[in-house]
GROMACS .gro file of C-alpha atoms in nm:
model
  463
    1UNK     CA    1   1.977   2.459   0.751
    2UNK     CA    2   1.688   2.275   0.581
    3UNK     CA    3   1.934   2.061   0.379
    4UNK     CA    4   2.136   1.977   0.689
    5UNK     CA    5   1.829   1.861   0.882
    6UNK     CA    6   1.711   1.661   0.580
    7UNK     CA    7   2.041   1.472   0.560
    8UNK     CA    8   2.044   1.414   0.934
    9UNK     CA    9   1.702   1.248   0.908
   10UNK     CA   10   1.831   1.024   0.633
   11UNK     CA   11   2.141   0.943   0.841
   12UNK     CA   12   1.917   0.860   1.138
   13UNK     CA   13   1.724   0.612   0.919
   14UNK     CA   14   2.050   0.440   0.825
   15UNK     CA   15   2.148   0.408   1.191
   16UNK     CA   16   1.806   0.267   1.279
   17UNK     CA   17   1.832   0.016   0.990
   18UNK     CA   18   2.173  -0.094   1.121
   19UNK     CA   19   2.024  -0.133   1.469
   20UNK     CA   20   1.746  -0.355   1.329
   21UNK     CA   21   2.014  -0.601   1.215
   22UNK     CA   22   2.132  -0.664   1.573
   23UNK     CA   23   2.084  -1.033   1.652
   24UNK     CA   24   1.965  -1.114   1.298
   25UNK     CA   25   2.289  -1.115   1.097
   26UNK     CA   26   2.215  -1.460   0.952
   27UNK     CA   27   1.855  -1.476   0.837
   28UNK     CA   28   1.666  -1.754   0.670
   29UNK     CA   29   1.396  -1.673   0.417
   30UNK     CA   30   1.116  -1.668   0.677
   31UNK     CA   31   1.300  -1.420   0.895
   32UNK     CA   32   1.405  -1.208   0.594
   33UNK     CA   33   1.052  -1.186   0.446
   34UNK     CA   34   0.822  -1.184   0.753
   35UNK     CA   35   1.054  -1.159   1.054
   36UNK     CA   36   0.965  -1.518   1.149
   37UNK     CA   37   0.625  -1.389   1.263
   38UNK     CA   38   0.783  -1.236   1.574
   39UNK     CA   39   0.675  -0.872   1.554
   40UNK     CA   40   0.483  -0.730   1.845
   41UNK     CA   41   0.213  -0.468   1.845
   42UNK     CA   42   0.421  -0.160   1.774
   43UNK     CA   43   0.613  -0.289   1.471
   44UNK     CA   44   0.304  -0.453   1.319
   45UNK     CA   45   0.116  -0.129   1.378
   46UNK     CA   46   0.384   0.073   1.200
   47UNK     CA   47   0.401  -0.163   0.903
   48UNK     CA   48   0.031  -0.230   0.858
   49UNK     CA   49  -0.071   0.131   0.839
   50UNK     CA   50   0.238   0.259   0.662
   51UNK     CA   51   0.027   0.316   0.351
   52UNK     CA   52  -0.176   0.576   0.545
   53UNK     CA   53   0.136   0.775   0.617
   54UNK     CA   54   0.286   0.729   0.271
   55UNK     CA   55   0.435   0.998   0.059
   56UNK     CA   56   0.120   0.974  -0.155
   57UNK     CA   57  -0.097   1.066   0.142
   58UNK     CA   58   0.121   1.349   0.272
   59UNK     CA   59   0.160   1.513  -0.070
   60UNK     CA   60  -0.142   1.378  -0.256
   61UNK     CA   61  -0.413   1.450   0.004
   62UNK     CA   62  -0.353   1.827   0.030
   63UNK     CA   63  -0.297   1.830  -0.346
   64UNK     CA   64  -0.641   1.680  -0.412
   65UNK     CA   65  -0.803   1.898  -0.145
   66UNK     CA   66  -0.638   2.205  -0.301
   67UNK     CA   67  -0.762   2.113  -0.650
   68UNK     CA   68  -1.106   1.961  -0.594
   69UNK     CA   69  -1.221   2.055  -0.243
   70UNK     CA   70  -1.422   1.848   0.002
   71UNK     CA   71  -1.578   1.592  -0.232
   72UNK     CA   72  -1.251   1.402  -0.264
   73UNK     CA   73  -1.185   1.418   0.111
   74UNK     CA   74  -1.515   1.255   0.206
   75UNK     CA   75  -1.458   0.968  -0.039
   76UNK     CA   76  -1.093   0.918   0.047
   77UNK     CA   77  -1.131   0.919   0.424
   78UNK     CA   78  -1.442   0.702   0.411
   79UNK     CA   79  -1.274   0.401   0.259
   80UNK     CA   80  -0.973   0.422   0.493
   81UNK     CA   81  -1.195   0.451   0.802
   82UNK     CA   82  -1.406   0.156   0.683
   83UNK     CA   83  -1.094  -0.053   0.617
   84UNK     CA   84  -1.004  -0.065   0.986
   85UNK     CA   85  -1.322  -0.239   1.114
   86UNK     CA   86  -1.310  -0.469   0.813
   87UNK     CA   87  -0.955  -0.555   0.907
   88UNK     CA   88  -1.056  -0.614   1.268
   89UNK     CA   89  -1.249  -0.921   1.157
   90UNK     CA   90  -1.057  -1.018   0.841
   91UNK     CA   91  -0.689  -0.973   0.923
   92UNK     CA   92  -0.676  -1.215   1.220
   93UNK     CA   93  -0.830  -1.480   0.998
   94UNK     CA   94  -0.567  -1.415   0.734
   95UNK     CA   95  -0.296  -1.447   1.004
   96UNK     CA   96  -0.439  -1.782   1.121
   97UNK     CA   97  -0.453  -1.911   0.763
   98UNK     CA   98  -0.093  -1.802   0.709
   99UNK     CA   99   0.024  -1.978   1.021
  100UNK     CA  100  -0.177  -2.290   0.934
  101UNK     CA  101  -0.027  -2.314   0.585
  102UNK     CA  102   0.317  -2.176   0.686
  103UNK     CA  103   0.273  -1.907   0.423
  104UNK     CA  104   0.513  -1.619   0.359
  105UNK     CA  105   0.319  -1.468   0.067
  106UNK     CA  106  -0.040  -1.443  -0.037
  107UNK     CA  107   0.025  -1.679  -0.326
  108UNK     CA  108   0.143  -1.940  -0.071
  109UNK     CA  109  -0.212  -1.943   0.067
  110UNK     CA  110  -0.359  -2.017  -0.272
  111UNK     CA  111  -0.110  -2.294  -0.350
  112UNK     CA  112  -0.150  -2.463  -0.013
  113UNK     CA  113  -0.530  -2.440  -0.005
  114UNK     CA  114  -0.603  -2.540  -0.367
  115UNK     CA  115  -0.289  -2.730  -0.471
  116UNK     CA  116  -0.273  -2.561  -0.810
  117UNK     CA  117   0.050  -2.420  -0.960
  118UNK     CA  118  -0.153  -2.254  -1.234
  119UNK     CA  119  -0.367  -2.059  -0.986
  120UNK     CA  120  -0.056  -1.974  -0.787
  121UNK     CA  121   0.114  -1.828  -1.094
  122UNK     CA  122  -0.199  -1.636  -1.189
  123UNK     CA  123  -0.218  -1.479  -0.843
  124UNK     CA  124   0.151  -1.383  -0.862
  125UNK     CA  125   0.121  -1.221  -1.206
  126UNK     CA  126  -0.186  -1.027  -1.104
  127UNK     CA  127  -0.021  -0.910  -0.781
  128UNK     CA  128   0.294  -0.800  -0.966
  129UNK     CA  129   0.089  -0.609  -1.222
  130UNK     CA  130  -0.084  -0.424  -0.940
  131UNK     CA  131   0.239  -0.352  -0.747
  132UNK     CA  132   0.451  -0.263  -1.049
  133UNK     CA  133   0.384   0.115  -1.049
  134UNK     CA  134   0.415   0.161  -0.671
  135UNK     CA  135   0.794   0.195  -0.686
  136UNK     CA  136   0.782   0.462  -0.956
  137UNK     CA  137   0.515   0.649  -0.761
  138UNK     CA  138   0.736   0.673  -0.452
  139UNK     CA  139   1.040   0.781  -0.651
  140UNK     CA  140   0.845   1.054  -0.836
  141UNK     CA  141   0.714   1.182  -0.501
  142UNK     CA  142   1.067   1.187  -0.366
  143UNK     CA  143   1.182   1.391  -0.667
  144UNK     CA  144   0.911   1.648  -0.602
  145UNK     CA  145   1.038   1.684  -0.245
  146UNK     CA  146   1.398   1.728  -0.356
  147UNK     CA  147   1.282   1.996  -0.601
  148UNK     CA  148   1.206   2.221  -0.305
  149UNK     CA  149   1.574   2.243  -0.213
  150UNK     CA  150   1.687   2.368  -0.559
  151UNK     CA  151   2.008   2.169  -0.540
  152UNK     CA  152   2.028   2.142  -0.915
  153UNK     CA  153   2.124   1.773  -0.904
  154UNK     CA  154   2.042   1.549  -1.202
  155UNK     CA  155   1.731   1.345  -1.132
  156UNK     CA  156   1.924   1.027  -1.208
  157UNK     CA  157   2.150   1.091  -0.908
  158UNK     CA  158   1.858   1.136  -0.676
  159UNK     CA  159   1.668   0.830  -0.794
  160UNK     CA  160   1.983   0.617  -0.785
  161UNK     CA  161   2.055   0.731  -0.426
  162UNK     CA  162   1.695   0.655  -0.319
  163UNK     CA  163   1.706   0.306  -0.476
  164UNK     CA  164   2.050   0.242  -0.329
  165UNK     CA  165   1.937   0.337   0.022
  166UNK     CA  166   1.626   0.125  -0.004
  167UNK     CA  167   1.825  -0.176  -0.125
  168UNK     CA  168   2.077  -0.126   0.155
  169UNK     CA  169   1.797  -0.131   0.416
  170UNK     CA  170   1.661  -0.453   0.271
  171UNK     CA  171   2.001  -0.622   0.253
  172UNK     CA  172   2.073  -0.531   0.615
  173UNK     CA  173   1.780  -0.714   0.775
  174UNK     CA  174   1.494  -0.771   0.534
  175UNK     CA  175   1.152  -0.663   0.659
  176UNK     CA  176   1.296  -0.560   0.995
  177UNK     CA  177   1.472  -0.249   0.852
  178UNK     CA  178   1.161  -0.073   0.707
  179UNK     CA  179   0.965  -0.179   1.017
  180UNK     CA  180   1.215  -0.011   1.255
  181UNK     CA  181   1.256   0.291   1.028
  182UNK     CA  182   0.875   0.325   1.024
  183UNK     CA  183   0.885   0.407   1.394
  184UNK     CA  184   1.108   0.707   1.324
  185UNK     CA  185   0.926   0.796   1.004
  186UNK     CA  186   0.580   0.803   1.156
  187UNK     CA  187   0.694   1.006   1.455
  188UNK     CA  188   0.856   1.266   1.231
  189UNK     CA  189   0.558   1.274   0.992
  190UNK     CA  190   0.313   1.332   1.273
  191UNK     CA  191   0.533   1.608   1.418
  192UNK     CA  192   0.585   1.782   1.083
  193UNK     CA  193   0.221   1.761   0.968
  194UNK     CA  194   0.092   1.882   1.305
  195UNK     CA  195   0.329   2.176   1.323
  196UNK     CA  196   0.267   2.289   0.966
  197UNK     CA  197  -0.108   2.243   1.005
  198UNK     CA  198  -0.122   2.445   1.327
  199UNK     CA  199   0.089   2.713   1.164
  200UNK     CA  200  -0.161   2.725   0.877
  201UNK     CA  201  -0.446   2.759   1.125
  202UNK     CA  202  -0.267   3.036   1.311
  203UNK     CA  203  -0.199   3.216   0.983
  204UNK     CA  204  -0.577   3.230   0.920
  205UNK     CA  205  -0.596   2.957   0.657
  206UNK     CA  206  -0.974   2.944   0.681
  207UNK     CA  207  -1.043   3.314   0.727
  208UNK     CA  208  -1.052   3.421   0.364
  209UNK     CA  209  -1.181   3.107   0.200
  210UNK     CA  210  -1.393   3.183  -0.111
  211UNK     CA  211  -1.718   2.995  -0.038
  212UNK     CA  212  -1.790   2.877  -0.392
  213UNK     CA  213  -1.435   2.777  -0.479
  214UNK     CA  214  -1.455   2.468  -0.261
  215UNK     CA  215  -1.815   2.367  -0.267
  216UNK     CA  216  -1.845   2.347  -0.644
  217UNK     CA  217  -2.147   2.205  -0.824
  218UNK     CA  218  -2.386   1.967  -0.651
  219UNK     CA  219  -2.262   1.610  -0.665
  220UNK     CA  220  -2.430   1.421  -0.950
  221UNK     CA  221  -2.613   1.097  -0.885
  222UNK     CA  222  -2.358   0.897  -1.090
  223UNK     CA  223  -2.079   1.041  -0.878
  224UNK     CA  224  -2.260   0.938  -0.563
  225UNK     CA  225  -2.308   0.588  -0.697
  226UNK     CA  226  -1.939   0.574  -0.786
  227UNK     CA  227  -1.833   0.685  -0.439
  228UNK     CA  228  -2.074   0.440  -0.266
  229UNK     CA  229  -1.946   0.149  -0.475
  230UNK     CA  230  -1.582   0.252  -0.437
  231UNK     CA  231  -1.571   0.296  -0.059
  232UNK     CA  232  -1.660  -0.065   0.041
  233UNK     CA  233  -1.468  -0.214  -0.249
  234UNK     CA  234  -1.141  -0.042  -0.159
  235UNK     CA  235  -1.193  -0.091   0.212
  236UNK     CA  236  -1.195  -0.470   0.169
  237UNK     CA  237  -0.927  -0.461  -0.102
  238UNK     CA  238  -0.703  -0.266   0.133
  239UNK     CA  239  -0.705  -0.571   0.366
  240UNK     CA  240  -0.629  -0.831   0.096
  241UNK     CA  241  -0.354  -0.643  -0.089
  242UNK     CA  242  -0.039  -0.860  -0.131
  243UNK     CA  243   0.180  -0.635   0.085
  244UNK     CA  244  -0.086  -0.604   0.356
  245UNK     CA  245  -0.113  -0.984   0.376
  246UNK     CA  246   0.265  -1.010   0.405
  247UNK     CA  247   0.268  -0.749   0.683
  248UNK     CA  248  -0.002  -0.943   0.870
  249UNK     CA  249   0.221  -1.252   0.857
  250UNK     CA  250   0.491  -1.068   1.053
  251UNK     CA  251   0.269  -1.052   1.362
  252UNK     CA  252   0.331  -1.265   1.668
  253UNK     CA  253  -0.035  -1.361   1.712
  254UNK     CA  254  -0.388  -1.305   1.582
  255UNK     CA  255  -0.455  -1.106   1.902
  256UNK     CA  256  -0.175  -0.864   1.809
  257UNK     CA  257  -0.334  -0.811   1.467
  258UNK     CA  258  -0.682  -0.753   1.612
  259UNK     CA  259  -0.566  -0.515   1.883
  260UNK     CA  260  -0.379  -0.309   1.628
  261UNK     CA  261  -0.693  -0.263   1.423
  262UNK     CA  262  -0.861  -0.099   1.723
  263UNK     CA  263  -0.604   0.180   1.745
  264UNK     CA  264  -0.531   0.221   1.373
  265UNK     CA  265  -0.794   0.497   1.328
  266UNK     CA  266  -0.567   0.717   1.540
  267UNK     CA  267  -0.354   0.747   1.225
  268UNK     CA  268  -0.630   0.962   1.077
  269UNK     CA  269  -0.532   1.248   1.307
  270UNK     CA  270  -0.298   1.395   1.045
  271UNK     CA  271  -0.562   1.451   0.777
  272UNK     CA  272  -0.733   1.751   0.938
  273UNK     CA  273  -0.394   1.921   0.958
  274UNK     CA  274  -0.323   1.841   0.594
  275UNK     CA  275  -0.660   1.986   0.506
  276UNK     CA  276  -0.574   2.305   0.692
  277UNK     CA  277  -0.253   2.328   0.489
  278UNK     CA  278  -0.448   2.300   0.164
  279UNK     CA  279  -0.693   2.561   0.285
  280UNK     CA  280  -0.414   2.800   0.370
  281UNK     CA  281  -0.235   2.749   0.036
  282UNK     CA  282  -0.561   2.815  -0.152
  283UNK     CA  283  -0.679   3.117   0.046
  284UNK     CA  284  -0.330   3.278   0.070
  285UNK     CA  285  -0.271   3.235  -0.303
  286UNK     CA  286   0.067   3.068  -0.259
  287UNK     CA  287   0.265   3.023  -0.583
  288UNK     CA  288   0.228   2.645  -0.612
  289UNK     CA  289   0.410   2.509  -0.923
  290UNK     CA  290   0.215   2.185  -0.918
  291UNK     CA  291  -0.063   2.059  -0.682
  292UNK     CA  292   0.168   1.793  -0.544
  293UNK     CA  293   0.394   2.066  -0.407
  294UNK     CA  294   0.122   2.218  -0.184
  295UNK     CA  295   0.246   2.076   0.142
  296UNK     CA  296   0.614   2.164   0.095
  297UNK     CA  297   0.539   2.511  -0.045
  298UNK     CA  298   0.311   2.584   0.251
  299UNK     CA  299   0.573   2.451   0.493
  300UNK     CA  300   0.832   2.685   0.339
  301UNK     CA  301   0.597   2.980   0.389
  302UNK     CA  302   0.490   2.897   0.745
  303UNK     CA  303   0.771   2.734   0.945
  304UNK     CA  304   1.146   2.787   0.997
  305UNK     CA  305   1.400   2.624   0.765
  306UNK     CA  306   1.490   2.352   1.009
  307UNK     CA  307   1.126   2.238   1.026
  308UNK     CA  308   1.111   2.244   0.644
  309UNK     CA  309   1.407   2.010   0.642
  310UNK     CA  310   1.239   1.786   0.902
  311UNK     CA  311   0.916   1.780   0.701
  312UNK     CA  312   1.104   1.697   0.381
  313UNK     CA  313   1.298   1.420   0.555
  314UNK     CA  314   0.980   1.272   0.699
  315UNK     CA  315   0.816   1.274   0.354
  316UNK     CA  316   1.127   1.114   0.199
  317UNK     CA  317   1.128   0.835   0.458
  318UNK     CA  318   0.759   0.776   0.392
  319UNK     CA  319   0.833   0.710   0.028
  320UNK     CA  320   1.135   0.493   0.098
  321UNK     CA  321   0.957   0.278   0.358
  322UNK     CA  322   0.665   0.211   0.119
  323UNK     CA  323   0.918   0.139  -0.161
  324UNK     CA  324   1.098  -0.115   0.065
  325UNK     CA  325   0.769  -0.279   0.162
  326UNK     CA  326   0.667  -0.311  -0.204
  327UNK     CA  327   1.005  -0.465  -0.287
  328UNK     CA  328   0.966  -0.720  -0.005
  329UNK     CA  329   0.622  -0.813  -0.138
  330UNK     CA  330   0.737  -0.860  -0.500
  331UNK     CA  331   1.066  -1.037  -0.428
  332UNK     CA  332   0.932  -1.351  -0.258
  333UNK     CA  333   0.637  -1.371  -0.498
  334UNK     CA  334   0.891  -1.437  -0.771
  335UNK     CA  335   1.153  -1.639  -0.584
  336UNK     CA  336   0.904  -1.860  -0.392
  337UNK     CA  337   0.599  -1.875  -0.614
  338UNK     CA  338   0.731  -1.845  -0.969
  339UNK     CA  339   1.073  -2.006  -0.932
  340UNK     CA  340   0.986  -2.327  -0.755
  341UNK     CA  341   1.251  -2.561  -0.627
  342UNK     CA  342   1.490  -2.303  -0.484
  343UNK     CA  343   1.655  -2.373  -0.151
  344UNK     CA  344   1.587  -2.154   0.149
  345UNK     CA  345   1.898  -1.940   0.084
  346UNK     CA  346   1.821  -1.949  -0.290
  347UNK     CA  347   1.481  -1.796  -0.223
  348UNK     CA  348   1.640  -1.514  -0.025
  349UNK     CA  349   1.910  -1.446  -0.284
  350UNK     CA  350   1.660  -1.474  -0.567
  351UNK     CA  351   1.432  -1.223  -0.400
  352UNK     CA  352   1.722  -0.984  -0.352
  353UNK     CA  353   1.802  -1.009  -0.724
  354UNK     CA  354   1.439  -0.945  -0.814
  355UNK     CA  355   1.431  -0.646  -0.577
  356UNK     CA  356   1.739  -0.500  -0.741
  357UNK     CA  357   1.578  -0.536  -1.085
  358UNK     CA  358   1.252  -0.387  -0.958
  359UNK     CA  359   1.431  -0.083  -0.820
  360UNK     CA  360   1.616  -0.039  -1.149
  361UNK     CA  361   1.284  -0.061  -1.335
  362UNK     CA  362   1.128   0.200  -1.103
  363UNK     CA  363   1.416   0.438  -1.174
  364UNK     CA  364   1.374   0.396  -1.550
  365UNK     CA  365   0.994   0.424  -1.521
  366UNK     CA  366   1.022   0.748  -1.322
  367UNK     CA  367   1.221   0.900  -1.600
  368UNK     CA  368   1.063   0.757  -1.913
  369UNK     CA  369   0.739   0.569  -1.844
  370UNK     CA  370   0.538   0.806  -1.625
  371UNK     CA  371   0.236   0.796  -1.854
  372UNK     CA  372   0.217   0.418  -1.851
  373UNK     CA  373   0.272   0.410  -1.474
  374UNK     CA  374  -0.017   0.649  -1.416
  375UNK     CA  375  -0.244   0.411  -1.605
  376UNK     CA  376  -0.115   0.111  -1.409
  377UNK     CA  377  -0.157   0.293  -1.080
  378UNK     CA  378  -0.527   0.332  -1.158
  379UNK     CA  379  -0.541  -0.048  -1.191
  380UNK     CA  380  -0.415  -0.108  -0.835
  381UNK     CA  381  -0.744  -0.137  -0.646
  382UNK     CA  382  -0.921  -0.271  -0.957
  383UNK     CA  383  -0.686  -0.568  -0.962
  384UNK     CA  384  -0.636  -0.617  -0.588
  385UNK     CA  385  -1.012  -0.628  -0.531
  386UNK     CA  386  -1.036  -0.936  -0.752
  387UNK     CA  387  -0.850  -1.135  -0.485
  388UNK     CA  388  -1.148  -1.100  -0.252
  389UNK     CA  389  -1.331  -1.419  -0.363
  390UNK     CA  390  -1.012  -1.625  -0.341
  391UNK     CA  391  -0.920  -1.500   0.007
  392UNK     CA  392  -1.280  -1.558   0.122
  393UNK     CA  393  -1.268  -1.915  -0.018
  394UNK     CA  394  -0.947  -1.978   0.176
  395UNK     CA  395  -1.070  -1.829   0.505
  396UNK     CA  396  -1.419  -1.982   0.505
  397UNK     CA  397  -1.334  -2.289   0.297
  398UNK     CA  398  -1.584  -2.221   0.022
  399UNK     CA  399  -1.628  -2.525  -0.208
  400UNK     CA  400  -1.460  -2.361  -0.507
  401UNK     CA  401  -1.199  -2.527  -0.725
  402UNK     CA  402  -0.875  -2.371  -0.846
  403UNK     CA  403  -1.022  -2.365  -1.199
  404UNK     CA  404  -1.331  -2.173  -1.082
  405UNK     CA  405  -1.129  -1.918  -0.888
  406UNK     CA  406  -0.876  -1.876  -1.166
  407UNK     CA  407  -1.144  -1.821  -1.429
  408UNK     CA  408  -1.326  -1.574  -1.203
  409UNK     CA  409  -1.000  -1.386  -1.140
  410UNK     CA  410  -0.922  -1.356  -1.512
  411UNK     CA  411  -1.274  -1.242  -1.596
  412UNK     CA  412  -1.285  -1.000  -1.305
  413UNK     CA  413  -0.953  -0.840  -1.404
  414UNK     CA  414  -1.057  -0.816  -1.768
  415UNK     CA  415  -1.391  -0.651  -1.687
  416UNK     CA  416  -1.249  -0.414  -1.421
  417UNK     CA  417  -0.938  -0.301  -1.606
  418UNK     CA  418  -1.093  -0.316  -1.954
  419UNK     CA  419  -1.385  -0.109  -1.836
  420UNK     CA  420  -1.153   0.148  -1.679
  421UNK     CA  421  -0.947   0.173  -1.997
  422UNK     CA  422  -1.264   0.220  -2.204
  423UNK     CA  423  -1.393   0.484  -1.961
  424UNK     CA  424  -1.705   0.282  -1.879
  425UNK     CA  425  -1.907   0.329  -1.560
  426UNK     CA  426  -2.229   0.125  -1.584
  427UNK     CA  427  -2.489   0.318  -1.388
  428UNK     CA  428  -2.199   0.508  -1.232
  429UNK     CA  429  -2.053   0.198  -1.061
  430UNK     CA  430  -1.683   0.159  -1.003
  431UNK     CA  431  -1.562  -0.088  -1.268
  432UNK     CA  432  -1.377  -0.278  -0.994
  433UNK     CA  433  -1.715  -0.354  -0.834
  434UNK     CA  434  -1.853  -0.463  -1.174
  435UNK     CA  435  -1.548  -0.684  -1.220
  436UNK     CA  436  -1.589  -0.833  -0.873
  437UNK     CA  437  -1.953  -0.923  -0.947
  438UNK     CA  438  -1.847  -1.083  -1.275
  439UNK     CA  439  -1.568  -1.264  -1.088
  440UNK     CA  440  -1.813  -1.411  -0.837
  441UNK     CA  441  -2.069  -1.505  -1.104
  442UNK     CA  442  -1.809  -1.689  -1.314
  443UNK     CA  443  -1.658  -1.869  -1.016
  444UNK     CA  444  -2.003  -1.963  -0.886
  445UNK     CA  445  -2.124  -2.083  -1.228
  446UNK     CA  446  -1.820  -2.306  -1.276
  447UNK     CA  447  -1.856  -2.444  -0.923
  448UNK     CA  448  -2.223  -2.520  -0.992
  449UNK     CA  449  -2.140  -2.701  -1.318
  450UNK     CA  450  -1.861  -2.899  -1.149
  451UNK     CA  451  -2.097  -3.002  -0.871
  452UNK     CA  452  -2.365  -3.112  -1.122
  453UNK     CA  453  -2.102  -3.309  -1.311
  454UNK     CA  454  -1.993  -3.487  -0.993
  455UNK     CA  455  -2.355  -3.567  -0.898
  456UNK     CA  456  -2.424  -3.703  -1.250
  457UNK     CA  457  -2.107  -3.910  -1.236
  458UNK     CA  458  -2.199  -4.053  -0.897
  459UNK     CA  459  -2.551  -4.134  -1.020
  460UNK     CA  460  -2.425  -4.314  -1.331
  461UNK     CA  461  -2.183  -4.514  -1.114
  462UNK     CA  462  -2.470  -4.632  -0.894
  463UNK     CA  463  -2.671  -4.742  -1.197
   0.00000   0.00000   0.00000
């Protein structure tokens, strides 16, 4: 029964993706990438917070709670909660800038504002480096879900089917397909998580909790400094991530974006239920093969088979929707911002080719490059946070040149990622924050020198 329900959920997603194509059979690049900026509140809402209901959250949150207890939960939830008020002020400004410059990607903003192909390419390469492991992460999560069914299928078949389904969605209607599927996905996720969480509560998940197993040792000062530097950094980075910017561009108006930010905290309702699931799995001593299997193992122990299939289908759709969104962020970055001179239809076809290659890479990475992908995944917020000065310069028209921003971006990436690789935490600070400070200092220093040079040149001309 669980397998039947799972496949029915996947079939429903295909039908919804086909429905999303209605009236949009012949799309230009703007409609394919950002739905011509026509999405209303519901679809923008589903896209913009899709990361909250990702396969990483559904499986990773109870996994971390099961393994480390409440310290992770406080840090994780804090940055997400803070991201919403930040987005309330920031995201409408990003939308206005995108509409002003007719941008489809974040790199379009940098090119239009600063007129520099070099800076545009640098932004693209940094964004691709940050997004590269996201596809592999979703596919690995999907494999862990399929493991619960014990079908005995080769992993290559599963990963190929997931990539094929994702590519089919994208080919059908571009960004519209994952947006429409997100409506189904989020409804099923909320239902599954709530039912499993309530079942865990009813089973007495908190009744036999060993007190010391979850409290652990007192949090060290360095760990507190790390958390306090990470929370605001990732909250702002969440709003300037390449795929988030692209999702903002799909909105009909700045008012739609702002109103969505008001209700986005409602998405947090699932996390208490996921915590209850982790508590139950820990206190009941469930045989969990890996921490990432906590949610599905608990579901199998608490709810009927049909609900297990529904939960697995919801988790699978979460991974596939995020995978499709990542593909639609990377594709136009290459076809529009690296391969200049393509026609409108050429940009769309070029992006589709890039997406196919990215999906193939993600399949190979899931099977052979997991260690490297784990390292690159840790770079995501470190790299994305270095876009903050550039986005700020675009929105508030800071007097910074392309050279100053580019140099700051390179230095910021080197400090943040290099420090993370070396295991450095100066005074306990997140290396992304250290990199951001270095980024701002370098960009500011170059801007100051350029300004002095212009003043000196003007003075010599007067003399």
